[in-house]
Structures are given as C-alpha cells and as structure tokens.
mmCIF file of C-alpha atoms in Angstrom:
data_model
loop_
_atom_site.group_PDB
_atom_site.id
_atom_site.type_symbol
_atom_site.label_atom_id
_atom_site.label_comp_id
_atom_site.label_asym_id
_atom_site.label_seq_id
_atom_site.Cartn_x
_atom_site.Cartn_y
_atom_site.Cartn_z
ATOM 1 C CA UNK A 1 115.883 -36.530 17.244
ATOM 2 C CA UNK A 2 117.626 -33.859 19.328
ATOM 3 C CA UNK A 3 120.281 -31.937 18.792
ATOM 4 C CA UNK A 4 122.243 -34.280 20.755
ATOM 5 C CA UNK A 5 120.657 -37.355 19.101
ATOM 6 C CA UNK A 6 122.423 -35.586 15.971
ATOM 7 C CA UNK A 7 125.406 -35.475 17.357
ATOM 8 C CA UNK A 8 125.932 -38.265 18.098
ATOM 9 C CA UNK A 9 124.307 -39.906 14.865
ATOM 10 C CA UNK A 10 126.482 -37.856 13.041
ATOM 11 C CA UNK A 11 129.532 -38.781 15.140
ATOM 12 C CA UNK A 12 128.672 -42.689 14.531
ATOM 13 C CA UNK A 13 128.129 -41.893 11.059
ATOM 14 C CA UNK A 14 131.707 -41.516 10.537
ATOM 15 C CA UNK A 15 133.410 -43.799 12.702
ATOM 16 C CA UNK A 16 135.025 -47.084 10.704
ATOM 17 C CA UNK A 17 134.525 -50.087 12.724
ATOM 18 C CA UNK A 18 136.917 -50.130 16.049
ATOM 19 C CA UNK A 19 138.323 -47.009 15.313
ATOM 20 C CA UNK A 20 137.636 -42.499 16.276
ATOM 21 C CA UNK A 21 139.235 -42.505 12.632
ATOM 22 C CA UNK A 22 136.909 -39.394 13.111
ATOM 23 C CA UNK A 23 137.418 -38.338 16.938
ATOM 24 C CA UNK A 24 138.243 -34.584 15.638
ATOM 25 C CA UNK A 25 135.509 -32.228 14.949
ATOM 26 C CA UNK A 26 134.334 -29.703 17.638
ATOM 27 C CA UNK A 27 130.903 -29.813 18.309
ATOM 28 C CA UNK A 28 130.622 -26.065 16.653
ATOM 29 C CA UNK A 29 131.868 -27.710 13.306
ATOM 30 C CA UNK A 30 129.268 -30.490 13.819
ATOM 31 C CA UNK A 31 125.981 -27.916 14.069
ATOM 32 C CA UNK A 32 127.073 -26.004 11.493
ATOM 33 C CA UNK A 33 127.944 -28.863 9.388
ATOM 34 C CA UNK A 34 124.373 -29.752 9.663
ATOM 35 C CA UNK A 35 122.381 -26.356 9.350
ATOM 36 C CA UNK A 36 124.143 -26.271 5.665
ATOM 37 C CA UNK A 37 122.835 -29.847 5.315
ATOM 38 C CA UNK A 38 119.676 -28.590 6.132
ATOM 39 C CA UNK A 39 119.387 -25.558 4.280
ATOM 40 C CA UNK A 40 120.274 -28.182 1.642
ATOM 41 C CA UNK A 41 118.017 -30.192 2.285
ATOM 42 C CA UNK A 42 115.487 -27.648 2.271
ATOM 43 C CA UNK A 43 116.765 -26.251 -1.845
ATOM 44 C CA UNK A 44 115.963 -29.549 -2.361
ATOM 45 C CA UNK A 45 113.202 -30.574 -1.594
ATOM 46 C CA UNK A 46 111.717 -27.473 -2.553
ATOM 47 C CA UNK A 47 112.916 -26.994 -6.334
ATOM 48 C CA UNK A 48 112.199 -30.370 -8.605
ATOM 49 C CA UNK A 49 115.385 -29.347 -10.427
ATOM 50 C CA UNK A 50 117.483 -30.317 -7.917
ATOM 51 C CA UNK A 51 115.633 -32.140 -5.665
ATOM 52 C CA UNK A 52 117.496 -36.105 -6.707
ATOM 53 C CA UNK A 53 113.497 -37.304 -7.199
ATOM 54 C CA UNK A 54 112.792 -34.423 -9.878
ATOM 55 C CA UNK A 55 109.325 -33.941 -7.682
ATOM 56 C CA UNK A 56 109.859 -30.634 -5.963
ATOM 57 C CA UNK A 57 107.569 -29.279 -3.617
ATOM 58 C CA UNK A 58 103.774 -30.081 -3.624
ATOM 59 C CA UNK A 59 105.370 -33.236 -6.588
ATOM 60 C CA UNK A 60 104.687 -35.365 -3.666
ATOM 61 C CA UNK A 61 103.088 -35.707 -0.483
ATOM 62 C CA UNK A 62 106.250 -37.382 1.003
ATOM 63 C CA UNK A 63 107.649 -33.311 -0.388
ATOM 64 C CA UNK A 64 104.525 -31.388 0.948
ATOM 65 C CA UNK A 65 104.946 -33.197 4.370
ATOM 66 C CA UNK A 66 108.984 -32.367 4.235
ATOM 67 C CA UNK A 67 108.313 -29.226 4.379
ATOM 68 C CA UNK A 68 104.826 -29.210 6.183
ATOM 69 C CA UNK A 69 106.684 -27.171 9.671
ATOM 70 C CA UNK A 70 107.972 -24.329 7.576
ATOM 71 C CA UNK A 71 105.369 -23.654 5.565
ATOM 72 C CA UNK A 72 103.745 -20.566 6.538
ATOM 73 C CA UNK A 73 100.351 -19.972 5.054
ATOM 74 C CA UNK A 74 98.584 -16.722 4.093
ATOM 75 C CA UNK A 75 100.597 -13.796 5.752
ATOM 76 C CA UNK A 76 98.971 -10.767 4.763
ATOM 77 C CA UNK A 77 100.336 -6.660 4.441
ATOM 78 C CA UNK A 78 97.833 -4.677 3.730
ATOM 79 C CA UNK A 79 98.114 -0.423 1.872
ATOM 80 C CA UNK A 80 97.175 1.335 4.857
ATOM 81 C CA UNK A 81 95.802 4.775 2.031
ATOM 82 C CA UNK A 82 95.722 2.430 -1.016
ATOM 83 C CA UNK A 83 96.426 5.425 -4.102
ATOM 84 C CA UNK A 84 94.335 4.787 -7.836
ATOM 85 C CA UNK A 85 96.996 6.687 -8.977
ATOM 86 C CA UNK A 86 99.667 4.609 -8.135
ATOM 87 C CA UNK A 87 101.449 2.464 -10.670
ATOM 88 C CA UNK A 88 102.736 0.070 -8.634
ATOM 89 C CA UNK A 89 102.653 -0.261 -4.674
ATOM 90 C CA UNK A 90 105.515 -2.241 -2.394
ATOM 91 C CA UNK A 91 105.076 -5.093 0.151
ATOM 92 C CA UNK A 92 107.166 -7.035 2.353
ATOM 93 C CA UNK A 93 108.705 -9.453 2.710
ATOM 94 C CA UNK A 94 108.637 -11.177 6.047
ATOM 95 C CA UNK A 95 111.984 -10.710 8.013
ATOM 96 C CA UNK A 96 112.312 -15.067 7.820
ATOM 97 C CA UNK A 97 111.172 -15.102 4.048
ATOM 98 C CA UNK A 98 112.768 -18.161 2.631
ATOM 99 C CA UNK A 99 111.194 -19.272 -1.357
ATOM 100 C CA UNK A 100 107.213 -18.039 -1.925
ATOM 101 C CA UNK A 101 104.624 -20.714 -2.662
ATOM 102 C CA UNK A 102 102.533 -18.166 -4.247
ATOM 103 C CA UNK A 103 101.170 -14.889 -3.436
ATOM 104 C CA UNK A 104 97.023 -13.733 -4.165
ATOM 105 C CA UNK A 105 96.304 -9.763 -4.054
ATOM 106 C CA UNK A 106 93.726 -7.614 -2.650
ATOM 107 C CA UNK A 107 91.948 -5.481 -4.765
ATOM 108 C CA UNK A 108 88.955 -3.284 -4.624
ATOM 109 C CA UNK A 109 87.692 -2.745 -8.452
ATOM 110 C CA UNK A 110 86.318 0.693 -8.494
ATOM 111 C CA UNK A 111 83.994 -0.437 -11.730
ATOM 112 C CA UNK A 112 81.348 0.969 -12.244
ATOM 113 C CA UNK A 113 79.646 -2.208 -13.038
ATOM 114 C CA UNK A 114 81.806 -3.780 -10.788
ATOM 115 C CA UNK A 115 81.729 -4.333 -6.496
ATOM 116 C CA UNK A 116 80.915 -0.568 -6.798
ATOM 117 C CA UNK A 117 80.594 1.645 -3.930
ATOM 118 C CA UNK A 118 77.420 -0.347 -1.685
ATOM 119 C CA UNK A 119 76.548 3.301 0.118
ATOM 120 C CA UNK A 120 74.176 4.774 -2.501
ATOM 121 C CA UNK A 121 74.625 8.669 0.350
ATOM 122 C CA UNK A 122 77.420 7.872 1.590
ATOM 123 C CA UNK A 123 78.262 11.721 2.306
ATOM 124 C CA UNK A 124 75.138 12.711 3.753
ATOM 125 C CA UNK A 125 73.940 14.821 1.282
ATOM 126 C CA UNK A 126 70.586 14.647 3.032
ATOM 127 C CA UNK A 127 68.426 11.036 4.329
ATOM 128 C CA UNK A 128 67.566 9.213 1.352
ATOM 129 C CA UNK A 129 68.872 6.186 2.172
ATOM 130 C CA UNK A 130 69.377 5.713 6.033
ATOM 131 C CA UNK A 131 67.561 4.950 8.637
ATOM 132 C CA UNK A 132 67.395 7.319 12.001
ATOM 133 C CA UNK A 133 66.752 4.414 14.756
ATOM 134 C CA UNK A 134 64.558 1.352 14.704
ATOM 135 C CA UNK A 135 61.476 0.374 13.627
ATOM 136 C CA UNK A 136 57.629 1.588 14.752
ATOM 137 C CA UNK A 137 59.472 4.489 16.957
ATOM 138 C CA UNK A 138 57.840 7.849 16.934
ATOM 139 C CA UNK A 139 60.843 10.056 15.162
ATOM 140 C CA UNK A 140 60.562 12.215 17.927
ATOM 141 C CA UNK A 141 63.291 10.374 19.801
ATOM 142 C CA UNK A 142 65.596 9.960 17.366
ATOM 143 C CA UNK A 143 68.560 10.662 18.754
ATOM 144 C CA UNK A 144 71.010 10.660 15.357
ATOM 145 C CA UNK A 145 70.471 13.748 13.038
ATOM 146 C CA UNK A 146 71.915 14.181 9.784
ATOM 147 C CA UNK A 147 73.121 18.112 9.019
ATOM 148 C CA UNK A 148 76.001 19.796 7.119
ATOM 149 C CA UNK A 149 76.568 16.044 5.184
ATOM 150 C CA UNK A 150 77.367 14.789 7.985
ATOM 151 C CA UNK A 151 75.300 12.155 11.119
ATOM 152 C CA UNK A 152 76.307 13.823 14.438
ATOM 153 C CA UNK A 153 74.902 11.100 17.374
ATOM 154 C CA UNK A 154 73.944 13.514 21.077
ATOM 155 C CA UNK A 155 73.482 11.098 23.766
ATOM 156 C CA UNK A 156 69.954 9.996 24.808
ATOM 157 C CA UNK A 157 69.460 6.474 22.818
ATOM 158 C CA UNK A 158 71.394 3.785 21.079
ATOM 159 C CA UNK A 159 69.194 3.692 18.283
ATOM 160 C CA UNK A 160 70.991 2.227 15.434
ATOM 161 C CA UNK A 161 71.248 4.550 12.036
ATOM 162 C CA UNK A 162 71.099 1.290 9.245
ATOM 163 C CA UNK A 163 71.523 1.729 5.150
ATOM 164 C CA UNK A 164 70.955 -1.533 3.109
ATOM 165 C CA UNK A 165 74.074 -2.652 1.338
ATOM 166 C CA UNK A 166 73.630 -5.258 -1.573
ATOM 167 C CA UNK A 167 76.751 -7.682 0.549
ATOM 168 C CA UNK A 168 77.120 -11.081 0.150
ATOM 169 C CA UNK A 169 78.259 -13.734 1.785
ATOM 170 C CA UNK A 170 81.299 -15.052 2.860
ATOM 171 C CA UNK A 171 82.970 -11.899 1.739
ATOM 172 C CA UNK A 172 85.271 -9.236 2.512
ATOM 173 C CA UNK A 173 84.524 -5.330 3.083
ATOM 174 C CA UNK A 174 86.982 -2.417 3.348
ATOM 175 C CA UNK A 175 84.884 -0.129 6.005
ATOM 176 C CA UNK A 176 86.245 3.358 5.920
ATOM 177 C CA UNK A 177 84.060 6.054 7.680
ATOM 178 C CA UNK A 178 85.343 9.238 8.968
ATOM 179 C CA UNK A 179 85.338 10.740 12.368
ATOM 180 C CA UNK A 180 84.682 14.369 14.452
ATOM 181 C CA UNK A 181 83.931 15.447 17.365
ATOM 182 C CA UNK A 182 80.754 17.128 18.453
ATOM 183 C CA UNK A 183 80.732 20.365 16.693
ATOM 184 C CA UNK A 184 83.178 22.283 14.769
ATOM 185 C CA UNK A 185 85.676 19.130 14.088
ATOM 186 C CA UNK A 186 88.046 19.994 16.845
ATOM 187 C CA UNK A 187 86.400 18.124 19.755
ATOM 188 C CA UNK A 188 86.832 14.544 20.570
ATOM 189 C CA UNK A 189 83.990 12.279 20.304
ATOM 190 C CA UNK A 190 82.328 10.518 23.548
ATOM 191 C CA UNK A 191 80.975 7.605 23.933
ATOM 192 C CA UNK A 192 81.311 4.396 21.415
ATOM 193 C CA UNK A 193 79.756 3.336 19.009
ATOM 194 C CA UNK A 194 79.523 -0.069 16.643
ATOM 195 C CA UNK A 195 80.323 -0.389 13.028
ATOM 196 C CA UNK A 196 78.965 -4.351 12.066
ATOM 197 C CA UNK A 197 77.203 -5.617 8.261
ATOM 198 C CA UNK A 198 74.266 -7.254 10.531
ATOM 199 C CA UNK A 199 73.740 -7.634 14.440
ATOM 200 C CA UNK A 200 77.076 -6.558 15.748
ATOM 201 C CA UNK A 201 78.644 -9.553 17.146
ATOM 202 C CA UNK A 202 76.867 -11.802 15.262
ATOM 203 C CA UNK A 203 79.628 -15.423 15.629
ATOM 204 C CA UNK A 204 80.496 -16.340 12.658
ATOM 205 C CA UNK A 205 84.106 -16.562 10.155
ATOM 206 C CA UNK A 206 86.221 -12.999 11.460
ATOM 207 C CA UNK A 207 84.886 -10.191 12.299
ATOM 208 C CA UNK A 208 81.532 -8.943 11.657
ATOM 209 C CA UNK A 209 82.055 -5.236 13.367
ATOM 210 C CA UNK A 210 84.497 -3.244 15.057
ATOM 211 C CA UNK A 211 83.900 -0.424 17.308
ATOM 212 C CA UNK A 212 85.504 3.003 17.709
ATOM 213 C CA UNK A 213 85.434 3.417 22.212
ATOM 214 C CA UNK A 214 86.264 6.472 23.111
ATOM 215 C CA UNK A 215 87.715 4.860 26.642
ATOM 216 C CA UNK A 216 90.415 2.761 25.371
ATOM 217 C CA UNK A 217 91.621 5.455 23.252
ATOM 218 C CA UNK A 218 94.097 8.093 25.077
ATOM 219 C CA UNK A 219 92.090 10.818 24.649
ATOM 220 C CA UNK A 220 90.352 10.383 21.652
ATOM 221 C CA UNK A 221 93.315 11.908 19.906
ATOM 222 C CA UNK A 222 93.252 10.284 16.726
ATOM 223 C CA UNK A 223 89.697 11.843 16.018
ATOM 224 C CA UNK A 224 90.715 15.674 16.206
ATOM 225 C CA UNK A 225 90.209 18.110 13.852
ATOM 226 C CA UNK A 226 94.199 17.505 13.140
ATOM 227 C CA UNK A 227 93.420 14.016 11.714
ATOM 228 C CA UNK A 228 89.574 14.087 10.993
ATOM 229 C CA UNK A 229 89.771 14.317 7.590
ATOM 230 C CA UNK A 230 91.966 11.154 7.162
ATOM 231 C CA UNK A 231 89.308 7.825 7.335
ATOM 232 C CA UNK A 232 89.186 5.548 9.465
ATOM 233 C CA UNK A 233 89.953 1.523 7.778
ATOM 234 C CA UNK A 234 89.117 -2.357 9.034
ATOM 235 C CA UNK A 235 87.324 -5.456 6.754
ATOM 236 C CA UNK A 236 84.327 -6.999 7.622
ATOM 237 C CA UNK A 237 82.278 -9.927 7.034
ATOM 238 C CA UNK A 238 79.148 -10.638 5.583
ATOM 239 C CA UNK A 239 77.572 -12.744 7.624
ATOM 240 C CA UNK A 240 74.774 -12.956 5.034
ATOM 241 C CA UNK A 241 73.709 -11.503 2.104
ATOM 242 C CA UNK A 242 72.139 -7.860 2.516
ATOM 243 C CA UNK A 243 72.880 -7.342 5.321
ATOM 244 C CA UNK A 244 72.264 -4.048 7.204
ATOM 245 C CA UNK A 245 75.175 -1.167 7.707
ATOM 246 C CA UNK A 246 74.406 -0.869 11.166
ATOM 247 C CA UNK A 247 76.399 2.428 13.090
ATOM 248 C CA UNK A 248 75.185 1.111 16.990
ATOM 249 C CA UNK A 249 76.042 3.577 19.323
ATOM 250 C CA UNK A 250 75.961 3.825 22.844
ATOM 251 C CA UNK A 251 73.724 6.134 25.245
ATOM 252 C CA UNK A 252 76.753 8.388 25.607
ATOM 253 C CA UNK A 253 78.157 8.705 22.188
ATOM 254 C CA UNK A 254 78.184 12.391 21.606
ATOM 255 C CA UNK A 255 80.068 12.872 17.689
ATOM 256 C CA UNK A 256 79.379 12.939 13.955
ATOM 257 C CA UNK A 257 80.729 10.310 11.067
ATOM 258 C CA UNK A 258 81.025 11.242 7.697
ATOM 259 C CA UNK A 259 82.260 9.026 3.971
ATOM 260 C CA UNK A 260 81.147 6.128 5.320
ATOM 261 C CA UNK A 261 82.456 3.759 3.063
ATOM 262 C CA UNK A 262 81.494 -0.227 1.575
ATOM 263 C CA UNK A 263 82.665 -2.009 -0.885
ATOM 264 C CA UNK A 264 84.150 -5.122 -1.684
ATOM 265 C CA UNK A 265 87.335 -7.086 -1.480
ATOM 266 C CA UNK A 266 88.354 -9.425 -4.255
ATOM 267 C CA UNK A 267 91.112 -11.444 -4.413
ATOM 268 C CA UNK A 268 92.811 -12.530 -7.600
ATOM 269 C CA UNK A 269 96.077 -14.516 -7.822
ATOM 270 C CA UNK A 270 100.191 -12.781 -8.150
ATOM 271 C CA UNK A 271 102.025 -13.637 -11.217
ATOM 272 C CA UNK A 272 105.327 -13.156 -10.166
ATOM 273 C CA UNK A 273 108.250 -12.383 -13.469
ATOM 274 C CA UNK A 274 111.368 -12.138 -14.078
ATOM 275 C CA UNK A 275 112.024 -7.950 -13.490
ATOM 276 C CA UNK A 276 113.986 -8.233 -17.391
ATOM 277 C CA UNK A 277 110.861 -9.153 -18.874
ATOM 278 C CA UNK A 278 108.915 -6.188 -16.714
ATOM 279 C CA UNK A 279 108.645 -3.357 -18.489
ATOM 280 C CA UNK A 280 107.925 -5.369 -21.914
ATOM 281 C CA UNK A 281 105.269 -7.457 -20.297
ATOM 282 C CA UNK A 282 103.821 -4.476 -18.685
ATOM 283 C CA UNK A 283 103.137 -2.626 -22.115
ATOM 284 C CA UNK A 284 101.537 -5.623 -23.966
ATOM 285 C CA UNK A 285 97.998 -6.005 -23.440
ATOM 286 C CA UNK A 286 97.179 -9.344 -23.447
ATOM 287 C CA UNK A 287 99.784 -9.911 -20.453
ATOM 288 C CA UNK A 288 99.747 -7.193 -18.307
ATOM 289 C CA UNK A 289 98.225 -7.052 -14.962
ATOM 290 C CA UNK A 290 94.153 -7.360 -15.291
ATOM 291 C CA UNK A 291 91.620 -7.506 -12.876
ATOM 292 C CA UNK A 292 91.354 -11.243 -12.520
ATOM 293 C CA UNK A 293 95.430 -11.413 -12.004
ATOM 294 C CA UNK A 294 98.141 -9.563 -10.641
ATOM 295 C CA UNK A 295 101.739 -9.111 -12.252
ATOM 296 C CA UNK A 296 104.941 -8.677 -9.300
ATOM 297 C CA UNK A 297 108.279 -8.952 -8.657
ATOM 298 C CA UNK A 298 111.111 -10.177 -5.784
ATOM 299 C CA UNK A 299 112.847 -7.456 -5.028
ATOM 300 C CA UNK A 300 114.957 -6.666 -2.532
ATOM 301 C CA UNK A 301 112.672 -7.254 0.660
ATOM 302 C CA UNK A 302 110.053 -6.695 -0.972
ATOM 303 C CA UNK A 303 107.350 -7.953 -3.833
ATOM 304 C CA UNK A 304 106.987 -4.770 -6.340
ATOM 305 C CA UNK A 305 103.103 -4.672 -7.209
ATOM 306 C CA UNK A 306 101.489 -3.480 -10.494
ATOM 307 C CA UNK A 307 98.307 -1.540 -11.011
ATOM 308 C CA UNK A 308 96.838 -1.535 -13.990
ATOM 309 C CA UNK A 309 94.756 1.777 -13.359
ATOM 310 C CA UNK A 310 91.149 -0.181 -12.672
ATOM 311 C CA UNK A 311 91.418 -1.261 -9.751
ATOM 312 C CA UNK A 312 93.367 0.050 -6.090
ATOM 313 C CA UNK A 313 95.124 -2.353 -4.137
ATOM 314 C CA UNK A 314 94.309 -3.203 -0.872
ATOM 315 C CA UNK A 315 96.779 -6.225 0.093
ATOM 316 C CA UNK A 316 99.132 -8.615 -0.395
ATOM 317 C CA UNK A 317 98.293 -12.654 0.860
ATOM 318 C CA UNK A 318 101.670 -15.380 0.135
ATOM 319 C CA UNK A 319 102.284 -18.327 1.013
ATOM 320 C CA UNK A 320 105.922 -19.142 1.454
ATOM 321 C CA UNK A 321 108.384 -21.262 2.857
ATOM 322 C CA UNK A 322 110.729 -19.751 6.299
ATOM 323 C CA UNK A 323 113.947 -19.627 6.632
ATOM 324 C CA UNK A 324 114.789 -23.172 8.932
ATOM 325 C CA UNK A 325 115.472 -22.059 13.220
ATOM 326 C CA UNK A 326 119.354 -22.916 13.261
ATOM 327 C CA UNK A 327 119.926 -26.563 15.424
ATOM 328 C CA UNK A 328 123.083 -25.394 17.854
ATOM 329 C CA UNK A 329 123.436 -28.199 20.877
ATOM 330 C CA UNK A 330 125.388 -25.708 23.098
ATOM 331 C CA UNK A 331 121.742 -23.519 23.276
ATOM 332 C CA UNK A 332 119.672 -26.698 22.746
ATOM 333 C CA UNK A 333 118.232 -25.367 19.929
ATOM 334 C CA UNK A 334 116.478 -29.448 18.464
ATOM 335 C CA UNK A 335 115.804 -29.473 14.753
ATOM 336 C CA UNK A 336 112.612 -27.807 13.553
ATOM 337 C CA UNK A 337 111.857 -30.154 11.029
ATOM 338 C CA UNK A 338 110.075 -33.533 10.775
ATOM 339 C CA UNK A 339 111.050 -35.887 12.914
ATOM 340 C CA UNK A 340 110.819 -38.409 10.030
ATOM 341 C CA UNK A 341 113.481 -35.673 7.666
ATOM 342 C CA UNK A 342 115.965 -35.715 10.711
ATOM 343 C CA UNK A 343 117.965 -39.200 10.071
ATOM 344 C CA UNK A 344 118.421 -38.013 6.718
ATOM 345 C CA UNK A 345 119.810 -34.728 7.463
ATOM 346 C CA UNK A 346 122.539 -36.727 9.829
ATOM 347 C CA UNK A 347 122.774 -38.468 5.932
ATOM 348 C CA UNK A 348 123.489 -35.877 4.235
ATOM 349 C CA UNK A 349 125.670 -34.138 6.951
ATOM 350 C CA UNK A 350 127.649 -37.962 7.542
ATOM 351 C CA UNK A 351 127.772 -37.550 3.117
ATOM 352 C CA UNK A 352 129.671 -34.297 3.965
ATOM 353 C CA UNK A 353 131.941 -34.412 5.870
ATOM 354 C CA UNK A 354 133.461 -38.146 4.782
ATOM 355 C CA UNK A 355 133.790 -35.963 1.337
ATOM 356 C CA UNK A 356 135.766 -33.454 2.939
ATOM 357 C CA UNK A 357 137.547 -35.264 4.832
ATOM 358 C CA UNK A 358 138.855 -38.786 1.946
ATOM 359 C CA UNK A 359 140.478 -37.890 -0.750
ATOM 360 C CA UNK A 360 138.775 -38.696 -4.771
ATOM 361 C CA UNK A 361 137.526 -34.503 -3.651
ATOM 362 C CA UNK A 362 137.300 -33.271 -7.180
ATOM 363 C CA UNK A 363 134.362 -36.033 -8.627
ATOM 364 C CA UNK A 364 132.344 -35.831 -5.133
ATOM 365 C CA UNK A 365 132.343 -31.680 -5.217
ATOM 366 C CA UNK A 366 130.357 -32.924 -8.462
ATOM 367 C CA UNK A 367 127.539 -35.168 -7.345
ATOM 368 C CA UNK A 368 127.384 -32.769 -4.424
ATOM 369 C CA UNK A 369 127.327 -29.250 -6.278
ATOM 370 C CA UNK A 370 124.341 -30.834 -8.950
ATOM 371 C CA UNK A 371 122.010 -31.561 -6.342
ATOM 372 C CA UNK A 372 122.509 -27.818 -5.199
ATOM 373 C CA UNK A 373 120.970 -25.303 -6.007
#
C-alpha cells in the first residue's frame, strides 16, 4: 500500500456502516498512530515474548519475511590500531540501530602456535626469505635492494619483490606496511606500487590487491617523515593456498618499505551479556572471552568487547534490525516494510484508535500492554 492507501484503509476501518463516526482524525494524527503501530509491529515480530504467536524473529519463515526489509547484514566497524594491552575495545553502533540479531568479532590471534606473523623477515634484517626480481633474470638488473633494515626500489624496472606466505584459500588477512621516501625518511615517494596475495588483480571474491599511488595522494604527505612510523593497514583475501606476497612497483617508483606484516583475520562469535554480570564473568576462567568466543555488552551507542590479552581485537561485524522510516502523508513517505505487512499494521492502527475513542478502555489497555515490549 501507498501511504495514501493506508490512510484510506484506516479511515474505512474506523467507520461504522453508513456513518461518519470517526471523521475527526487529522492526517498527522493518523500518521502518528501508523508509526506507533509500525514500531509495535516490529517489536512484536522480533521478540518472542511479545509476539502473539510466541515465535519471534527466526521462529518461523513468516517472521523473517515480516522484518526482512529492516534486516541489515554484515555491518562493520574496525579498530584503526589494535592494542594488545587494552582490556576492551568500543565499537560504534550504526545510527539506525534498533535491535541486535548477532555479532562476530574479527581478531588477530597472535600466538606462536596459531596464526602467527606469516612474514619471516618482516623488518628486512637481510634478504633471507625475499626474492628481488623475476626468476631467471640477471640480478644486476634488479632495482630492488635491501639495506638499513628496509627494502628500497629505484625507477627503471617493474620486477616484483616476493615472499612466500602460508595463506589459505578463502581466508582474509591483515596487511600492514610502513612507506618512506627515498632518502633519510624525509621525502615523499614517487610512482606507485601494488601489494597483493598472488598476482595482482586476479578476479575473485573480495580484495586481492591494494595499490599505493603517489598521483592520487596530494603531495603524498601521509608517507613523509611525520607519518612514516604509522603503518598503513588493509585487508586482502587469499584466492589460493600458499600464495606469494608480491610487491609490484611501477617503473617510476622510488621509495622504501619496512615492517611488512601479514596476519590472518579470524572471526569468532560475540556473546552479549548483562552489564551487571560482566566483571563476574570476566573473572571466571570458564566463561570469559576466549580465542573462540568473545564477550561484550551493549552500552549507549557502542558495543564494548572485552579482550583476554591473547589476541588483538580488529573489528566487529554485526547483523541488526534497523529503525524503520517514519510514514508521512504530507511528505509522501510510504511504509517501507514488506507489502504483506501493511494490512496488519493498518489493523493494529484501527484497533488502537478505536480503543482510544471508545469506552471499556481499562481492559483493552491491559490487553494491549501485554503485547508490548
């Protein structure tokens, strides 16, 4: 139904046969009632306790279809710089958040046995582990060189620098790198380079390569001295097992790289707990956050996720029900829920308005309250 049709349906539902008993409601009042009942409808369908059928979201396919328009999947909020020593991280909730369906936490599990750093010589102490140029070429033609604990490229070649990493097809990895100028870490680099897992630009799901381009960054100031110690971080997907980490320069690239890191991003479920139980649970070794399950609380406009110090909190992914757009006749805003729900919302609105204007209000208020969360 359009908003105009919903108004007509409400007015028709209010009238007795051959009468105009209820012709005094203003359009704004009907809008208010429709929005109130739309909100009640969402709450009833989401929570099993307030659902007339006691099913709730995912209790039946009908309930899933009732709220499918408002269901948002894979909302993401990431930490800029993960901190191993922080006891928690605060992740922002979206501005249209209404109810949480589920949450997952992205972690970097920095254990010597599980998911360690995959680059064996990330600080370029020497050339071990790195191949500087294409196989079979004369090393004298290479434009890559390792010295002073970094790797430098001078213009004149597009030969890659590569390092074997034990990645697994389908997993996502956090790549970080420091980028410097050509001399004494005091100048911006020129040209561009691409970091990839496997050949850059390989078709497939997700990002497989990331390009740093001097031309698209004004003055390349973020790569100069004052910011050189801040690692640039991005996420890449592995499309094959044991792919090569490749640094592919443009022929005019002049610059240096250091502290290249590759670590797998693991996703674990998030358990939302009551705030009054949080610190008791944190002190319980059998219930606290683990590398397989994190705990958190919803607080104000954030979700606070607790760390158990065995991993880095990288980000939050969440599925949630968002706030519906308000219905408005004057602005021409229709109800955005699925079409099959419109008559149900109209029926709730008619019952609500009749209850507000007729007698016997105490008993009907009790019945209405019993269905409201």
